[in-house]
Amino acid sequence: MWDDLKGLAAARKDRRIESLFAEDEGRAADFSVRMGDMLFDYSKTQLDAEVRAALVDLAEGCEVAKRRDAMFAGQKINETEGRAVLHTALRNLDAAPVLVDGADVMPEVLETLTRMEELANELRAGSVTDVVNIGIGGSDLGPAMAYRALSPYCDGPRCHFVSNVDGADIADTLDGLDPETTIFIIASKTFTTIETMTNARTAWDWIEDRGVSTEGRFIALSSNQGKAAQWGISADRVFGFEDWVGGRYSMWGPIGLSLMIAIGPEDFRAFLAGGQEMDRHFRDAPLSENMPVMLALVGIWHNQVLGHATRAVLPYDDRLARLPAYLQQLEMESNGKGVSMDGSDLAVNSGPVVWGEPGTNGQHAFYQLIHQGTRVVPCEFMVAARGHEPALAHHHALLIANCLAQSEALMRGRSLDEARGKVAGQFEGAELERQARHRVFPGNRPSTTLVYPLLDPATLGRIVALYEHRVFVEGAILDINSYDQWGVELGKELATALGPMVSGEADAGDKDGSTRQLLAFVHGNMG
């Protein structure tokens, strides 16, 4: 299959995307997918009907639909850890039964959701002014991203997010907060994550050092009630979740408590409902009309077939500034693997490097490379039709114009003749040619665009679920386990061993020369 796709790519290597529109007036509509009030346009890529059919055949040959159904059915598709993958159950508001080992998990899911809502309402109605979420990875990136994204809906206590073990993170966060009106959420499934528990202990000491009682000040998002109890956190303030919810997929449940406190239970349910709507679409729509599937197949075409090693996510919405970082973990931790499910080496590249910034900031930073650099970077734009500030509608109109202009510019480019016309009259002869060449844009660079009416809780839920399912589809096609993350383990193990060496309690004689040199420099400059 891969050879066939690469053959199709080779036959089209000199074809310009722009020419596809000239050949087909209906291309934009035909190479787009609608889901509710969202539109995903992938017409500014080199996909044509033959390539799309071949990609859909690839998905069918890899049994994407069968694997999808197995995931929703609670089968243990996380084979290396023997676990089901059921973050979708956390947004199953209809309470349709979801079975794991023959038991319906939905009663417990909905009970936890109700408990979260009760606590959120209590805190929103009380004297709490600030909530500090202490977590890392999936216990931080999701709620931190969503809190900023949904700031127009935040009418509860202010939320802050501490993740880095660097003391500067928690010190800067606590500076200016009132210990009498601040609540801490400790988000650690095992209640042993070293970065999280170090920051949690610092927060506890901060409360005590100011003569304030710690009682009722801490909430635990953890399945380890015993550890939480040792901290003095009562059972009614402990919210657990099962091992079938991976960290980077956990925002839909207890890890989203800070978001629920900020926006309120009603809007949090709207967020869940948006994710559930995308779930239904993913399960029911034919592959070629399925938004997550087509988003994934475009990614497969660009990365595994054409060899473009990176992917830029470019939200034209300042409130989605943390979305690229969130998707870095979602995609790179999920699909950054080197072996297939059976342990053999992958036959093609694994997932791409994901990066990005909100527009228009990126235009004045890295778009130079995107437009004129020697490597092609497929771009994924997203923008809302309207913003939350009607008095500033002229700002939003300019934002949309920039978003659409960038995708058009990437596709069209500027020829040498057009560039000469730009500088004719200013230069002559060889200098005219030299100056013109600096103004050439190769064009023919692919992009997709996701548009929606407004970034509200339901829309954010749809966007996050869209990318979650995209990861699933790409992982299924690559035949990898998108739901483990063994690649993070080695560094953790080595850091544990290095701790005593940094403090001087252990000798570093068995370390390599570079590590010994770096430790010596640190010891000599600790003060």
XYZ file of C-alpha atoms in Angstrom:
527
model
C 0.000 0.000 0.000
C 2.749 2.432 0.912
C 4.561 1.835 -2.374
C 1.354 2.502 -4.298
C 0.830 5.788 -2.457
C 4.416 6.854 -3.047
C 3.959 6.045 -6.699
C 0.924 8.335 -6.814
C 2.958 11.046 -5.092
C 5.833 10.699 -7.578
C 3.442 11.051 -10.500
C 2.170 14.316 -9.032
C 5.369 15.887 -7.771
C 5.377 18.643 -10.376
C 1.659 19.363 -10.268
C 0.585 22.585 -8.635
C -2.282 22.656 -6.167
C -3.637 25.779 -7.807
C -4.171 23.891 -11.065
C -6.565 21.495 -9.324
C -8.996 24.355 -8.767
C -8.770 25.351 -12.426
C -9.628 21.785 -13.427
C -12.547 21.406 -11.010
C -14.833 24.293 -10.082
C -16.385 22.199 -7.337
C -13.086 21.198 -5.750
C -13.484 23.271 -2.582
C -16.789 21.631 -1.684
C -15.693 18.160 -2.768
C -12.495 18.271 -0.722
C -14.101 19.462 2.480
C -15.956 17.802 5.335
C -18.771 19.340 7.360
C -19.785 18.266 10.837
C -22.561 20.297 12.370
C -21.513 23.927 12.062
C -17.826 23.125 11.510
C -16.094 23.008 8.132
C -12.781 21.268 7.473
C -11.333 22.354 4.111
C -8.454 20.263 2.783
C -8.751 21.385 -0.835
C -5.451 23.333 -0.667
C -3.469 20.084 -0.678
C -2.324 17.846 -3.517
C -5.013 15.271 -2.827
C -7.173 14.467 -5.820
C -9.930 11.881 -6.167
C -7.493 9.053 -6.950
C -5.205 9.862 -4.028
C -8.125 10.220 -1.641
C -9.530 6.871 -2.753
C -6.143 5.236 -2.214
C -5.870 6.757 1.270
C -9.357 5.577 2.162
C -8.398 2.129 0.875
C -5.375 2.292 3.188
C -7.620 3.068 6.150
C -9.967 0.233 5.207
C -7.064 -2.172 4.736
C -5.764 -1.248 8.186
C -9.226 -1.920 9.631
C -9.591 1.559 11.102
C -13.369 1.167 11.473
C -13.021 -2.195 13.213
C -10.400 -0.834 15.597
C -12.517 2.255 16.245
C -15.495 0.107 17.181
C -13.279 -1.996 19.441
C -12.155 1.152 21.279
C -15.705 2.369 21.885
C -16.739 -1.129 22.954
C -14.181 -1.129 25.779
C -11.855 -3.734 24.329
C -8.269 -3.567 25.610
C -6.703 -1.928 22.581
C -3.834 -0.630 24.740
C -2.202 -4.003 24.397
C 1.190 -3.265 25.952
C -0.493 -2.285 29.230
C -3.572 -4.510 28.926
C -6.016 -1.626 29.196
C -9.147 -0.356 27.503
C -9.090 3.152 26.034
C -12.289 4.877 27.122
C -11.809 8.598 27.588
C -14.888 8.814 25.363
C -16.930 7.364 28.253
C -16.203 10.509 30.271
C -18.279 12.527 27.792
C -20.980 9.892 27.271
C -23.751 12.111 28.638
C -26.492 9.785 27.379
C -25.238 7.132 29.807
C -25.452 4.376 27.192
C -23.744 1.340 28.767
C -19.986 1.040 28.244
C -18.581 -2.298 29.339
C -15.103 -3.088 30.621
C -14.577 -6.705 31.625
C -18.349 -7.130 31.499
C -19.133 -4.284 33.909
C -20.840 -1.021 32.921
C -18.534 1.874 33.838
C -21.098 4.621 33.235
C -22.759 4.719 36.682
C -19.406 5.506 38.309
C -18.484 8.017 35.589
C -21.734 9.939 36.064
C -21.516 9.751 39.845
C -18.058 11.318 39.700
C -19.321 14.008 37.335
C -22.142 14.833 39.765
C -19.702 15.036 42.692
C -17.478 17.352 40.673
C -20.455 19.567 39.917
C -21.458 19.743 43.569
C -17.967 20.775 44.644
C -17.629 23.250 41.787
C -20.900 24.920 42.737
C -19.826 25.035 46.374
C -16.518 26.726 45.543
C -18.091 29.109 43.021
C -20.659 30.222 45.603
C -18.149 30.591 48.443
C -15.243 32.854 49.290
C -12.660 31.147 47.060
C -10.982 33.642 44.732
C -8.195 31.495 43.283
C -7.679 27.848 42.348
C -4.179 26.514 41.726
C -4.022 23.302 39.680
C -0.790 21.415 40.369
C -0.072 18.720 37.796
C 2.136 17.984 34.824
C 1.696 16.610 31.330
C -1.900 15.617 30.733
C -2.820 16.847 34.214
C -1.804 20.361 33.202
C -1.752 20.920 29.442
C -5.425 20.148 28.842
C -7.083 22.238 31.549
C -4.558 25.062 31.137
C -5.254 25.196 27.406
C -9.017 25.009 27.848
C -9.103 27.617 30.638
C -7.485 30.171 28.375
C -9.535 29.108 25.362
C -12.804 29.584 27.244
C -11.888 32.745 29.152
C -15.078 34.542 27.981
C -17.035 31.913 29.923
C -14.919 32.075 33.087
C -17.144 33.596 35.763
C -15.826 31.623 38.737
C -12.600 31.790 40.743
C -9.402 32.575 38.870
C -7.399 29.492 37.898
C -3.629 29.117 37.866
C -1.572 26.181 36.655
C 1.718 24.949 38.101
C 3.543 22.139 36.337
C 7.290 22.682 36.212
C 9.397 21.409 39.095
C 11.453 24.589 38.641
C 10.730 26.543 41.824
C 10.199 29.671 39.760
C 6.899 28.265 38.459
C 5.191 27.870 41.819
C 6.894 30.894 43.380
C 5.642 33.204 40.639
C 2.170 31.655 40.788
C 1.786 32.018 44.561
C 3.125 35.559 44.593
C 0.181 37.842 45.328
C -2.337 35.114 46.181
C -4.222 35.107 49.487
C -3.842 31.809 51.389
C -7.217 32.435 53.050
C -9.052 32.320 49.716
C -6.897 29.976 47.627
C -7.673 26.309 46.931
C -5.150 23.794 45.560
C -5.922 20.894 43.248
C -3.271 18.161 43.241
C -3.618 16.240 39.988
C -1.659 13.000 40.107
C -3.239 9.653 39.375
C -0.808 7.770 41.611
C -0.136 10.680 43.981
C 3.560 9.946 43.508
C 4.520 12.033 40.438
C 7.741 13.674 41.625
C 7.227 17.089 40.026
C 3.617 17.345 41.143
C 4.180 16.145 44.688
C 7.205 18.438 45.132
C 5.096 21.418 44.103
C 2.203 20.210 46.266
C 4.438 20.037 49.333
C 5.643 23.577 48.645
C 2.016 24.745 48.406
C 1.183 22.998 51.690
C 4.142 24.665 53.398
C 3.106 28.038 51.918
C -0.304 27.708 53.579
C 1.103 26.587 56.940
C 3.875 29.196 56.985
C 1.236 31.912 56.820
C -0.641 30.575 59.807
C -3.596 29.320 57.779
C -5.198 25.930 58.352
C -4.706 23.440 55.515
C -8.060 21.831 56.245
C -10.269 21.938 53.168
C -7.595 23.748 51.163
C -6.544 20.761 49.060
C -8.390 18.618 46.527
C -6.895 15.419 45.094
C -7.455 14.165 41.556
C -6.082 10.702 42.129
C -6.973 7.046 42.292
C -4.745 6.613 45.356
C -7.123 7.503 48.189
C -4.658 6.123 50.743
C -1.927 8.564 49.750
C -4.414 11.431 49.626
C -5.636 10.533 53.128
C -2.048 10.651 54.401
C -2.017 14.253 53.224
C -5.135 14.933 55.253
C -7.403 15.241 52.211
C -10.870 13.938 53.046
C -12.496 11.327 50.817
C -15.183 13.745 49.659
C -12.433 15.853 48.092
C -10.727 12.993 46.251
C -11.780 12.287 42.669
C -10.380 9.162 41.070
C -10.330 7.860 37.516
C -9.665 4.469 36.012
C -6.628 3.157 34.180
C -8.585 3.247 30.922
C -8.204 7.036 30.917
C -4.756 8.076 29.702
C -3.251 11.259 31.102
C -3.304 13.193 27.840
C -6.951 12.191 27.338
C -8.116 12.968 30.869
C -9.427 16.540 30.688
C -12.990 15.247 30.215
C -13.113 13.870 33.764
C -11.715 14.880 37.154
C -8.602 16.442 35.598
C -10.988 19.037 34.166
C -12.206 20.090 37.637
C -10.349 23.413 37.539
C -12.027 24.209 34.215
C -15.434 23.278 35.633
C -14.865 25.557 38.629
C -13.951 28.401 36.287
C -16.739 28.121 33.714
C -19.400 26.358 35.762
C -20.946 22.876 35.460
C -23.405 23.885 32.743
C -20.744 25.102 30.330
C -18.514 22.168 31.273
C -21.329 19.840 30.220
C -21.549 21.775 26.953
C -17.828 21.079 26.494
C -18.485 17.367 27.087
C -21.451 17.437 24.714
C -19.266 18.895 21.966
C -16.807 16.038 22.386
C -19.657 13.529 22.344
C -20.990 15.061 19.126
C -17.625 14.481 17.463
C -17.629 10.911 18.828
C -20.933 10.211 17.118
C -19.712 11.682 13.853
C -16.503 9.640 14.048
C -18.464 6.447 14.644
C -21.198 7.009 12.051
C -19.847 8.984 9.074
C -18.395 7.144 6.045
C -14.608 7.334 5.997
C -14.393 9.815 3.118
C -16.936 12.087 4.860
C -15.503 11.627 8.331
C -13.698 14.679 9.692
C -11.205 12.915 12.017
C -10.471 10.288 9.357
C -9.825 12.815 6.613
C -7.729 15.009 8.922
C -5.667 11.911 9.701
C -5.374 10.790 6.073
C -4.179 14.227 5.005
C -1.567 13.964 7.760
C -0.535 10.493 6.589
C -0.196 11.793 3.022
C 2.005 14.683 4.096
C 4.208 12.848 6.583
C 4.509 9.169 5.724
C 4.015 9.517 1.952
C 5.534 12.885 1.026
C 8.076 12.888 3.856
C 7.246 16.258 5.422
C 8.613 15.791 8.924
C 6.781 18.574 10.739
C 3.245 19.900 11.032
C 2.369 23.468 12.036
C -0.867 24.070 13.945
C -1.807 27.721 13.476
C -4.925 28.833 15.351
C -6.002 32.338 14.420
C -7.386 32.835 17.895
C -5.221 34.200 20.688
C -7.227 32.230 23.239
C -6.040 29.022 21.558
C -2.421 29.980 22.181
C -1.834 26.809 24.231
C -3.479 24.486 21.711
C -0.264 23.734 19.762
C 1.492 22.729 23.011
C -1.491 20.583 23.994
C -1.438 18.875 20.598
C 2.321 18.350 20.868
C 1.730 16.018 23.783
C -1.433 14.481 22.352
C 0.163 13.621 19.026
C 3.865 13.195 19.778
C 3.476 11.192 22.985
C 0.795 9.056 21.350
C 2.340 8.388 17.944
C 6.029 9.036 18.535
C 6.830 5.316 18.492
C 9.363 3.238 16.595
C 7.830 -0.235 16.696
C 4.578 -1.818 15.552
C 2.128 -3.574 17.839
C 3.989 -6.865 17.304
C 7.315 -5.293 18.311
C 8.783 -5.091 14.818
C 10.302 -1.912 13.408
C 7.934 0.478 11.683
C 7.980 0.274 7.910
C 7.427 4.048 7.588
C 8.065 7.137 9.669
C 6.132 7.579 12.887
C 4.254 10.768 13.736
C 5.546 14.224 12.776
C 6.931 16.999 14.945
C 3.958 19.181 15.902
C 4.463 22.854 16.641
C 2.852 26.235 16.156
C 1.749 29.582 17.528
C -1.396 31.661 17.179
C -1.738 34.028 14.251
C -0.915 36.749 13.533
C 2.080 36.505 15.887
C 3.598 33.635 13.933
C 3.519 35.679 10.736
C 6.155 37.935 12.261
C 8.218 35.030 13.543
C 8.486 31.773 11.588
C 6.259 32.213 8.538
C 9.351 33.321 6.619
C 10.588 29.724 6.727
C 7.139 28.338 5.906
C 6.857 30.486 2.792
C 10.408 30.570 1.440
C 12.390 27.918 3.317
C 13.772 24.828 1.629
C 11.542 22.405 3.557
C 7.791 22.121 3.112
C 5.789 22.499 6.325
C 2.124 21.465 5.982
C 0.014 23.980 7.881
C -3.249 23.519 9.747
C -5.121 26.797 10.121
C -8.200 27.297 12.274
C -10.357 30.354 12.800
C -13.797 31.356 14.065
C -16.233 33.305 11.914
C -16.775 35.750 14.767
C -15.128 36.684 18.033
C -16.434 37.407 21.506
C -15.850 41.154 21.267
C -18.532 42.680 18.997
C -17.156 46.153 19.619
C -13.871 44.950 18.121
C -15.355 43.197 15.076
C -12.925 45.088 12.855
C -10.070 43.304 14.646
C -11.637 39.947 13.920
C -12.225 40.797 10.278
C -8.518 41.587 9.952
C -7.668 38.324 11.725
C -9.770 36.291 9.277
C -8.295 38.143 6.301
C -4.787 37.262 7.494
C -5.679 33.604 8.053
C -7.196 33.159 4.601
C -4.418 35.164 2.959
C -1.721 32.933 4.446
C -3.249 29.719 3.118
C -3.741 31.347 -0.290
C -0.166 32.646 -0.336
C 1.229 29.232 0.577
C -0.659 27.692 -2.327
C -0.184 30.384 -4.991
C 3.299 31.670 -4.257
C 4.873 34.307 -6.464
C 6.693 33.528 -9.713
C 9.960 35.072 -10.823
C 8.131 37.085 -13.477
C 5.748 38.460 -10.882
C 8.665 39.275 -8.614
C 10.420 41.139 -11.430
C 7.287 43.208 -11.888
C 7.412 44.136 -8.199
C 10.873 45.684 -8.455
C 10.903 46.874 -12.080
C 11.803 50.535 -12.175
C 13.762 50.285 -8.950
C 16.609 48.143 -10.294
C 18.147 47.181 -13.613
C 20.130 44.334 -15.157
C 21.751 41.788 -12.864
C 20.646 43.687 -9.766
C 17.024 43.526 -10.917
C 17.349 39.758 -11.285
C 19.000 39.382 -7.889
C 16.409 41.476 -6.109
C 13.568 39.676 -7.868
C 14.798 36.267 -6.799
C 14.620 37.327 -3.137
C 10.944 38.059 -3.632
C 9.988 34.716 -5.202
C 7.632 32.469 -3.228
C 7.688 28.830 -4.408
C 4.063 28.279 -3.460
C 2.479 24.857 -3.919
C 2.675 24.409 -0.155
C -0.234 22.542 1.396
C -2.554 23.672 4.136
C -5.901 22.800 5.663
C -8.354 25.146 7.354
C -10.878 24.420 10.094
C -13.587 27.076 10.494
C -16.463 27.360 12.957
C -18.879 30.096 14.034
C -17.526 30.868 17.539
C -15.092 29.351 20.018
C -17.560 28.303 22.698
C -17.404 25.314 25.100
C -19.131 22.912 22.694
C -16.874 23.925 19.806
C -13.739 23.485 21.907
C -15.018 20.026 22.857
C -15.466 19.157 19.190
C -11.974 20.415 18.299
C -10.241 18.440 21.068
C -12.166 15.247 20.238
C -11.404 15.781 16.541
C -7.679 15.710 17.214
C -7.964 12.794 19.643
C -9.623 10.706 16.961
C -7.126 11.893 14.378
C -4.391 10.448 16.602
C -6.319 7.177 16.831
C -6.684 6.872 13.051
C -3.027 7.631 12.353
C -1.962 5.170 15.041
C -4.222 2.459 13.634
C -2.801 2.963 10.152
C 0.762 2.844 11.472
C -0.143 -0.215 13.586
C 1.241 1.305 16.771
C -0.138 1.639 20.289
C -1.119 5.291 20.629
C -1.985 4.863 24.311
C 1.240 3.970 26.097
C 4.282 6.207 26.589
C 7.308 4.128 27.452
C 9.532 6.796 25.932
C 9.165 8.982 29.021
C 10.428 6.322 31.421
C 14.200 6.269 30.867
C 14.747 9.943 31.616
C 12.717 9.620 34.824
C 14.821 6.671 35.975
C 18.092 8.481 35.272
C 16.864 11.662 36.998
C 16.107 9.658 40.144
C 19.656 8.295 40.132
C 21.160 11.713 39.436
C 19.367 13.439 42.316
C 21.857 12.359 44.991
C 24.736 13.202 42.640
C 23.447 16.747 42.204
C 23.134 17.178 45.993
C 26.609 15.726 46.519
C 25.389 12.707 48.467
C 26.586 10.230 45.832
C 29.598 9.967 43.559
C 29.206 10.390 39.792
C 32.195 8.260 38.907
C 30.223 5.830 36.762
C 28.725 8.597 34.622
C 30.023 9.635 31.200
C 32.554 12.447 30.897
C 30.024 15.017 29.761
C 27.649 14.369 32.676
C 30.547 14.488 35.167
C 31.738 17.784 33.713
C 28.264 19.301 33.897
C 27.818 18.149 37.493
C 31.195 19.596 38.430
C 30.236 22.950 36.935
C 26.916 22.936 38.835
C 28.646 22.047 42.124
C 31.156 24.817 41.582
C 28.461 27.411 41.039
C 25.798 26.469 43.570
C 26.963 29.233 45.927
